[in-house]
N, C-alpha and C. Protein backbone atom coordinates (compact mmCIF):
# COMPACT_ATOMS: atom_id res chain seq x y z
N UNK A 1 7.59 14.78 7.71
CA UNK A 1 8.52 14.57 6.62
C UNK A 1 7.94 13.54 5.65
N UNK A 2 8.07 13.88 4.59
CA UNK A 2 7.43 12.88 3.34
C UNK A 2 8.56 11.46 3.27
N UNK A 3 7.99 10.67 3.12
CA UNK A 3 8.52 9.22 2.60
C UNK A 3 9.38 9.58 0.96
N UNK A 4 10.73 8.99 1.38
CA UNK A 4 11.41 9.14 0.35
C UNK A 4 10.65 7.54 -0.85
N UNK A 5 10.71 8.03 -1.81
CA UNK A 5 10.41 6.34 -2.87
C UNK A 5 11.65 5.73 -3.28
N UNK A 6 11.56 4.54 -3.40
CA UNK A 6 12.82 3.75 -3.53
C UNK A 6 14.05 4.65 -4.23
N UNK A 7 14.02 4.58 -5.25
CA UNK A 7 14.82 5.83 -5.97
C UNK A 7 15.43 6.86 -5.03
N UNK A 8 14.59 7.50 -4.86
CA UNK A 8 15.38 8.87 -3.65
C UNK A 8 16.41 8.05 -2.59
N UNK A 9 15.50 7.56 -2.39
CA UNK A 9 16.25 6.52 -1.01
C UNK A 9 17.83 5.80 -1.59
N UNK A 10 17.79 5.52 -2.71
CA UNK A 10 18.96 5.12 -3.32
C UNK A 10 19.81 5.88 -3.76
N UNK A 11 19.29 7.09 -4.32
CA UNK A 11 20.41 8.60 -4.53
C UNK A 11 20.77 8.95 -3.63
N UNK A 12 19.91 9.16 -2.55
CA UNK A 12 20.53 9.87 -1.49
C UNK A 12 21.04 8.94 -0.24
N UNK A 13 21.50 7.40 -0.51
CA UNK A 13 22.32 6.27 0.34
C UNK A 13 21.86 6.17 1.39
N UNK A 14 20.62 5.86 1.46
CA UNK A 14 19.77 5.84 2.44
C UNK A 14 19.09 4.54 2.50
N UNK A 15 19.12 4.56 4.02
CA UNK A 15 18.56 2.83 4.45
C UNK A 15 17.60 2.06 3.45
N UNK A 16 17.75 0.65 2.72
CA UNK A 16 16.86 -0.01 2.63
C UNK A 16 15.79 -0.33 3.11
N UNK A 17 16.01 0.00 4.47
CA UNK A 17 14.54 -0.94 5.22
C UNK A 17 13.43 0.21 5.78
N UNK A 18 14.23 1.17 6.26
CA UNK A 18 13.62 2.53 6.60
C UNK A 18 13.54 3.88 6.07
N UNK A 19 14.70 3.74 5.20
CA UNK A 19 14.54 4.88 4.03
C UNK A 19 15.15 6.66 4.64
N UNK A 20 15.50 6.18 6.03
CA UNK A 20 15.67 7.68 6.94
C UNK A 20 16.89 7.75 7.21
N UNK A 21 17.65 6.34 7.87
CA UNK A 21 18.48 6.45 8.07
C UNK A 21 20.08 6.60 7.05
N UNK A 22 21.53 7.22 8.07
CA UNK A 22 22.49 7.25 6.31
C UNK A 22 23.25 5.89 6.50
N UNK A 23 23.40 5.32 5.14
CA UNK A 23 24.23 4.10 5.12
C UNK A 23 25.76 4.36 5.33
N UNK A 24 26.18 6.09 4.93
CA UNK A 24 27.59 6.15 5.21
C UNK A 24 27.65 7.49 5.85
N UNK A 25 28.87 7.53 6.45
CA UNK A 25 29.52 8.63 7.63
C UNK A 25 30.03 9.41 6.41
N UNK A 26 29.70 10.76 6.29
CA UNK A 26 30.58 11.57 5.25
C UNK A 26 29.77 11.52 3.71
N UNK A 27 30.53 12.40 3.45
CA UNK A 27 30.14 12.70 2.04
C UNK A 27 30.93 11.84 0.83
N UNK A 28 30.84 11.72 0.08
CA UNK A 28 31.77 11.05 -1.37
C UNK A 28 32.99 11.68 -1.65
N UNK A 29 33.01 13.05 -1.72
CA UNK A 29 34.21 13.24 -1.79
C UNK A 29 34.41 14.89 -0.51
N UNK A 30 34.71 14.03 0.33
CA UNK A 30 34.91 14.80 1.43
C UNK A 30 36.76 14.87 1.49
N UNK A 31 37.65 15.46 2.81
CA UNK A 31 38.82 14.97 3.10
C UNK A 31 38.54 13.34 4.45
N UNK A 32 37.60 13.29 4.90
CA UNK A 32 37.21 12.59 5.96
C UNK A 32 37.40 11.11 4.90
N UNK A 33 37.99 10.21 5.30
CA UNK A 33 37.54 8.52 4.58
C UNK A 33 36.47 8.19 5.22
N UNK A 34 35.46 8.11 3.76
CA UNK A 34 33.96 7.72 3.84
C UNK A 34 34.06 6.07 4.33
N UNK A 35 33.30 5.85 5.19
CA UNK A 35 32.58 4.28 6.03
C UNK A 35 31.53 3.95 5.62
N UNK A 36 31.33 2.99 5.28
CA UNK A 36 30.08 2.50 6.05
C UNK A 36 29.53 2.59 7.53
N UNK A 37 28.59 2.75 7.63
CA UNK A 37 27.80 2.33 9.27
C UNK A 37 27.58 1.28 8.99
N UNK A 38 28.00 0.62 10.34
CA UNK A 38 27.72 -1.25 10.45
C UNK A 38 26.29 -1.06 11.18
N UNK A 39 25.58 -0.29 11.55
CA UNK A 39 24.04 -0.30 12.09
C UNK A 39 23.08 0.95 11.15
N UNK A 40 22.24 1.02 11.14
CA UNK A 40 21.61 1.82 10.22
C UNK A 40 21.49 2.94 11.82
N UNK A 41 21.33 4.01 11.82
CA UNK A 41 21.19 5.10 12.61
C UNK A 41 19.62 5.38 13.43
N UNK A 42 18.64 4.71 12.52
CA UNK A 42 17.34 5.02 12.37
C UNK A 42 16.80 3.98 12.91
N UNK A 43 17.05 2.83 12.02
CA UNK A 43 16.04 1.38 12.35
C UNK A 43 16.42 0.65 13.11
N UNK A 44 18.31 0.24 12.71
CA UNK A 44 19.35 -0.51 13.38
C UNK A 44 19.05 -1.52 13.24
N UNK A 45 19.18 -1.81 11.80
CA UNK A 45 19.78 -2.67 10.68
C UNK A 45 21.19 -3.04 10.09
N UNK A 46 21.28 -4.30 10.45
CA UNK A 46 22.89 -4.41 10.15
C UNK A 46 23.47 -4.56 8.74
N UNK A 47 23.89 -3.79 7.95
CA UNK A 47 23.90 -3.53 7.10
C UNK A 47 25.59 -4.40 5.90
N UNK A 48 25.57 -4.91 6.69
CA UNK A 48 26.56 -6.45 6.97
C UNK A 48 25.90 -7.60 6.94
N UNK A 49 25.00 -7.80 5.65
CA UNK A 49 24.22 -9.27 6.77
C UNK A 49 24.66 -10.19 6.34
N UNK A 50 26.12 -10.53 6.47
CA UNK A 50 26.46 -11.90 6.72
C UNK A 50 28.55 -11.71 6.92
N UNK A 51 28.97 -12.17 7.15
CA UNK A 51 30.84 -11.71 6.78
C UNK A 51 31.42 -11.85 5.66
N UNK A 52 31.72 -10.62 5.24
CA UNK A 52 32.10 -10.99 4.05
C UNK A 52 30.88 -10.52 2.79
N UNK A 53 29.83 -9.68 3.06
CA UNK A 53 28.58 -9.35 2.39
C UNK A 53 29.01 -8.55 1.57
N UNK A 54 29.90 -7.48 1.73
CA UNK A 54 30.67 -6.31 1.03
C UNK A 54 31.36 -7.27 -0.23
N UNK A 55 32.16 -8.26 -0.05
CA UNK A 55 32.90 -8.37 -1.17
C UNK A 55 32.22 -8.28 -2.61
N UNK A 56 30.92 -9.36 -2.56
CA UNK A 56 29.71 -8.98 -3.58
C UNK A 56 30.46 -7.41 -4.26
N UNK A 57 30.00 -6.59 -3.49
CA UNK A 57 30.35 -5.25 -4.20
C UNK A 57 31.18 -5.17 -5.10
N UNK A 58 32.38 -5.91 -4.88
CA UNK A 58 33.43 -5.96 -6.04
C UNK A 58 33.14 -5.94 -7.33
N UNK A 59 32.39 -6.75 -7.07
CA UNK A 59 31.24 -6.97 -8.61
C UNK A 59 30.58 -5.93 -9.26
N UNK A 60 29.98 -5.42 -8.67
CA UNK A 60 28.82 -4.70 -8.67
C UNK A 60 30.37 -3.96 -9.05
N UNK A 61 31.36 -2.95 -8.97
CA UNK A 61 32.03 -2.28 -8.80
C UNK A 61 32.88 -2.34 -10.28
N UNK A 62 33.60 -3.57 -10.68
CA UNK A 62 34.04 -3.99 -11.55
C UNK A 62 32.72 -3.52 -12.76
N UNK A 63 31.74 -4.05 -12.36
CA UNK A 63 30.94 -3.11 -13.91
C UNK A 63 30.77 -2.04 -13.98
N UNK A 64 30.39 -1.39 -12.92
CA UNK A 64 29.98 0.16 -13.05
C UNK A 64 31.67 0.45 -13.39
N UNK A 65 32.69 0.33 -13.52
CA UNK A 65 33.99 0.40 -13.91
C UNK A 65 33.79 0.21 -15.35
N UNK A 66 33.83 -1.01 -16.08
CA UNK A 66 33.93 -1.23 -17.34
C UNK A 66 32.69 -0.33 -18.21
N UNK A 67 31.55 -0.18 -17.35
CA UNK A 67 30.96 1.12 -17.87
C UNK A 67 31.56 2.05 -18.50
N UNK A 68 32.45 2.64 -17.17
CA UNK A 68 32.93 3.96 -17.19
C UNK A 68 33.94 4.25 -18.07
N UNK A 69 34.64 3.07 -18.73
CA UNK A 69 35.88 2.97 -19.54
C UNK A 69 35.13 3.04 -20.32
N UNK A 70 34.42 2.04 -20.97
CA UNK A 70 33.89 2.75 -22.12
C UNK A 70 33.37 4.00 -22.70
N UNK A 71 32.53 4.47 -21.57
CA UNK A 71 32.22 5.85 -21.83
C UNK A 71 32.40 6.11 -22.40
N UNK A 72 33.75 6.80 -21.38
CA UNK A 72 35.11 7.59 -21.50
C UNK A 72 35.54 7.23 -22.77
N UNK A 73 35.93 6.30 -22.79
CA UNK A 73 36.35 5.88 -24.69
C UNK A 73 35.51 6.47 -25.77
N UNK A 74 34.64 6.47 -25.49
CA UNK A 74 33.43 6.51 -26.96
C UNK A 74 33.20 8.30 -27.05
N UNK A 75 33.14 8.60 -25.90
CA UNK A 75 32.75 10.06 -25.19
C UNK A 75 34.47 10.93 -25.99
N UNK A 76 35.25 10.04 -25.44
CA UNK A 76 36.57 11.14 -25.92
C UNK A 76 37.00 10.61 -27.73
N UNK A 77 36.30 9.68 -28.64
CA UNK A 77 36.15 9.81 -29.45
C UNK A 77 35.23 10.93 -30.40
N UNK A 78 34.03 10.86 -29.80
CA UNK A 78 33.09 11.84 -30.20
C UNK A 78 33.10 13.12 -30.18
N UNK A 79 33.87 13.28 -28.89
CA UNK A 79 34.46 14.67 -28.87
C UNK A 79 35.65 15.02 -29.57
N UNK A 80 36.39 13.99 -29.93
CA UNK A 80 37.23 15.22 -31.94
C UNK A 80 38.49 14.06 -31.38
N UNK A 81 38.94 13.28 -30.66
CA UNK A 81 39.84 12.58 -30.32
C UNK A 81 40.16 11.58 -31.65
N UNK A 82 41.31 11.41 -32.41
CA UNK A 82 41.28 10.25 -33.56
C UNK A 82 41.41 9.12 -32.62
N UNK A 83 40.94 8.09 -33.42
CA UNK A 83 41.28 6.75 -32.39
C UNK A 83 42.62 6.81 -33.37
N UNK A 84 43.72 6.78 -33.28
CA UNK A 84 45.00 6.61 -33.63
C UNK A 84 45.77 5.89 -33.08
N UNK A 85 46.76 4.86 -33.02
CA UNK A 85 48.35 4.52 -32.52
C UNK A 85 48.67 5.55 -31.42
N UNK A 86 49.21 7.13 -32.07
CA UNK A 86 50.01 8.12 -31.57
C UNK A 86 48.81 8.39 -30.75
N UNK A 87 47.66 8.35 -30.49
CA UNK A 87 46.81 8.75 -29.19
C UNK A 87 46.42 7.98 -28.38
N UNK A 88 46.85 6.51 -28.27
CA UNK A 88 47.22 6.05 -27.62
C UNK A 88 46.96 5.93 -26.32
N UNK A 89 47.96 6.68 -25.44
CA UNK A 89 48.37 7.18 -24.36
C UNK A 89 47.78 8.11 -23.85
N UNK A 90 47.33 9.44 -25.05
CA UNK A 90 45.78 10.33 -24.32
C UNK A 90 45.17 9.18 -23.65
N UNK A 91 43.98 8.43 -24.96
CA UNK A 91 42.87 7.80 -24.39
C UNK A 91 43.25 7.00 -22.73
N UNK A 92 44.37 6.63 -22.78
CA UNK A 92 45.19 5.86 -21.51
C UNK A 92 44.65 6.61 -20.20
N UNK A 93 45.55 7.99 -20.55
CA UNK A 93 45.58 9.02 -19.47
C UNK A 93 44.24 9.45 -19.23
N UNK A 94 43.24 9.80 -20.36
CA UNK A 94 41.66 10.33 -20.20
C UNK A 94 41.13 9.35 -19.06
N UNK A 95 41.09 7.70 -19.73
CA UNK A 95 40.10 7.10 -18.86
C UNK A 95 40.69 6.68 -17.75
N UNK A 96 41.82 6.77 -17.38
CA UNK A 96 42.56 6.70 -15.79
C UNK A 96 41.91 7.81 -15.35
N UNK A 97 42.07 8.66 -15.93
CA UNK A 97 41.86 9.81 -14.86
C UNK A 97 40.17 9.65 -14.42
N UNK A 98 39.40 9.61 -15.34
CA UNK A 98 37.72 9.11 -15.36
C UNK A 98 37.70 8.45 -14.18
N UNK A 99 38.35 6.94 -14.37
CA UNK A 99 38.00 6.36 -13.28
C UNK A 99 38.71 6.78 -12.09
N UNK A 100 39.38 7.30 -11.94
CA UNK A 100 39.88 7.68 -10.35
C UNK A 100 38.75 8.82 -9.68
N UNK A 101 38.50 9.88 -10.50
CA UNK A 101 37.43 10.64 -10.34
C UNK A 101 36.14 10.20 -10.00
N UNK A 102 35.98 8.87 -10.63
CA UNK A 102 34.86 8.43 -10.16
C UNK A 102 35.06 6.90 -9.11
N UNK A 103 35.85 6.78 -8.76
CA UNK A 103 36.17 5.70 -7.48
C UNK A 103 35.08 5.81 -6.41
N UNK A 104 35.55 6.93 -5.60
CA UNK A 104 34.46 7.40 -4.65
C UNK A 104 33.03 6.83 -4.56
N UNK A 105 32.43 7.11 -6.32
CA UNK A 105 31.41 7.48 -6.67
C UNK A 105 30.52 5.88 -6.48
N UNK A 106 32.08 4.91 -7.49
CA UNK A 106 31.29 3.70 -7.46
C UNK A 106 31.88 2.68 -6.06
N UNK A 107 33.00 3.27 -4.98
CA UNK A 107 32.87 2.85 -3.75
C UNK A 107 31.05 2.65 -3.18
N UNK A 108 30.69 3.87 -3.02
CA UNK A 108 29.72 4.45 -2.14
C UNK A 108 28.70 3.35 -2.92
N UNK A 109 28.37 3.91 -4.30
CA UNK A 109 27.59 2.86 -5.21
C UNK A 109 27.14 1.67 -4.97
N UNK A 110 27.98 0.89 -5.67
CA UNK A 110 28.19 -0.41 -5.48
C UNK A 110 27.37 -1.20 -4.18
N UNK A 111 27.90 -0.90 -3.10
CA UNK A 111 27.35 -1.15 -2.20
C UNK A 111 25.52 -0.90 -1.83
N UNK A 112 25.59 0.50 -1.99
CA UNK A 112 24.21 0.92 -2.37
C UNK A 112 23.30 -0.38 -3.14
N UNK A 113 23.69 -0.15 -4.38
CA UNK A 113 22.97 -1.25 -5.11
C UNK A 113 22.83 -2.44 -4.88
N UNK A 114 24.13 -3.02 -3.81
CA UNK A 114 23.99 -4.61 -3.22
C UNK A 114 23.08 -4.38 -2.11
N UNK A 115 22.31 -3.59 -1.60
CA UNK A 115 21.98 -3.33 -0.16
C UNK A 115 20.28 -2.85 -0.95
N UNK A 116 20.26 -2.45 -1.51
CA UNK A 116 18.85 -1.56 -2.48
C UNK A 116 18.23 -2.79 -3.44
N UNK A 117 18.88 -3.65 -4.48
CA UNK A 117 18.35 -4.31 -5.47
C UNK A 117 18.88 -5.67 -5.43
N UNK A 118 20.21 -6.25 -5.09
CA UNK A 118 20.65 -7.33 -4.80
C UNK A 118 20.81 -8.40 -3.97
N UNK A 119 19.50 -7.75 -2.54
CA UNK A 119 19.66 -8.30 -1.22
C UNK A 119 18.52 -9.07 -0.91
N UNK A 120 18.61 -10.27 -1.49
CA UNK A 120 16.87 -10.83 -1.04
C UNK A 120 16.66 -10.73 0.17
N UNK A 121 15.05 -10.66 0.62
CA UNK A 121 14.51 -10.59 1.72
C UNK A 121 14.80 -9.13 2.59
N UNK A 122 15.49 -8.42 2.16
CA UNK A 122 15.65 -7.13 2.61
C UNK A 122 14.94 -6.09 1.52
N UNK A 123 13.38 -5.59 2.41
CA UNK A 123 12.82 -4.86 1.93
C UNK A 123 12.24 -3.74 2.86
N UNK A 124 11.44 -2.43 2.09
CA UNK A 124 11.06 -1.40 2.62
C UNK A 124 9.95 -1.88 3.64
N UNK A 125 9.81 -1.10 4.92
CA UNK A 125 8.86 -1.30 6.17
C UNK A 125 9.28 -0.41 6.68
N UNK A 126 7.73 0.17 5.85
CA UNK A 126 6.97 1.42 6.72
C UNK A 126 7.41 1.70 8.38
N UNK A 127 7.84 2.60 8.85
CA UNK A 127 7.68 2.83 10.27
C UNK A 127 8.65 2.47 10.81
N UNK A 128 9.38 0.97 10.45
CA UNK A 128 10.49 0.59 11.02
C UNK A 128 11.26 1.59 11.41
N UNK A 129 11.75 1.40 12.83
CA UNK A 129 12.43 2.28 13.52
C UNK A 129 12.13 3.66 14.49
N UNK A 130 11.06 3.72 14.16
CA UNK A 130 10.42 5.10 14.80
C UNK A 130 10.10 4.39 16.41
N UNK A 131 9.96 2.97 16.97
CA UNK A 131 9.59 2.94 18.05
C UNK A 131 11.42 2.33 18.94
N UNK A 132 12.00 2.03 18.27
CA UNK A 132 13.33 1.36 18.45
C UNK A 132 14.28 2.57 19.37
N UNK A 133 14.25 3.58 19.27
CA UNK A 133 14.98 4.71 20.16
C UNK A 133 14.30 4.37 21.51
N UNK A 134 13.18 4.39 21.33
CA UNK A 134 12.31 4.78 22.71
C UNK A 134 12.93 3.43 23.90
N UNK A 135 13.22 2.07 23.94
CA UNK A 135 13.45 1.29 24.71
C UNK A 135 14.62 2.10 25.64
């Protein structure tokens, strides 16, 4: 199997350190409520490294949010929407709905990116994990 490169490894929510293993149980928008794994599957990496490591995400979460409002704003202007008073309540209803659609997206996210680009000292190594089953 080919080595995923950082990138892949980050689209497809896959371990920081080993790149093989999945960071979550389920799909994004499954009926199942998507988890985290508190161990990586592959390397068995705790993917928690410290209590309380997740909240960070909030952050990370809150922007990819204010992103998405805007978009949505600029996106449903461009597409024939007046910015008006009386539309109001569209634009309201458009970017609620945006972001609920995309919750999931920046749940799963967020985290990703605190675990991929925001985590000093947590980096890619080669091999990690391939001898760790065998004990």
């Amino acid at each position: 199997m080919a080595e995923l490169s950082s990138f892949q490894a980050f689209i497809q929510c896959k371990c920081p350190r080993c790149r093989k293993g999945e960071i979550f149980t389920g799909s994004a928008y499954s009926y199942k409520l998507q988890k985290t794994n508190i161990y990586c599957p592959h390397c068995n990496l705790k993917f928690e490294r410290e209590p309380g490591f997740f909240y960070v995400a909030m952050f990370v979460s809150y922007a990819m949010n204010v992103a998405e409002i805007i978009s949505i704003g600029v996106a449903s202007y461009v597409l024939g929407l007046p910015l008006i008073y009386e539309n109001l309540w569209y634009y309201v209803g458009i970017i609620l709905f945006g972001v609920l659609l995309c919750s999931p997206i920046n749940y799963r996210y967020s985290r990703v990116v605190l675990l991929h680009y925001l985590t000093p000292g947590l980096h890619y190594v080669p091999g990690s994990g391939d001898l760790v089953k065998e004990v």
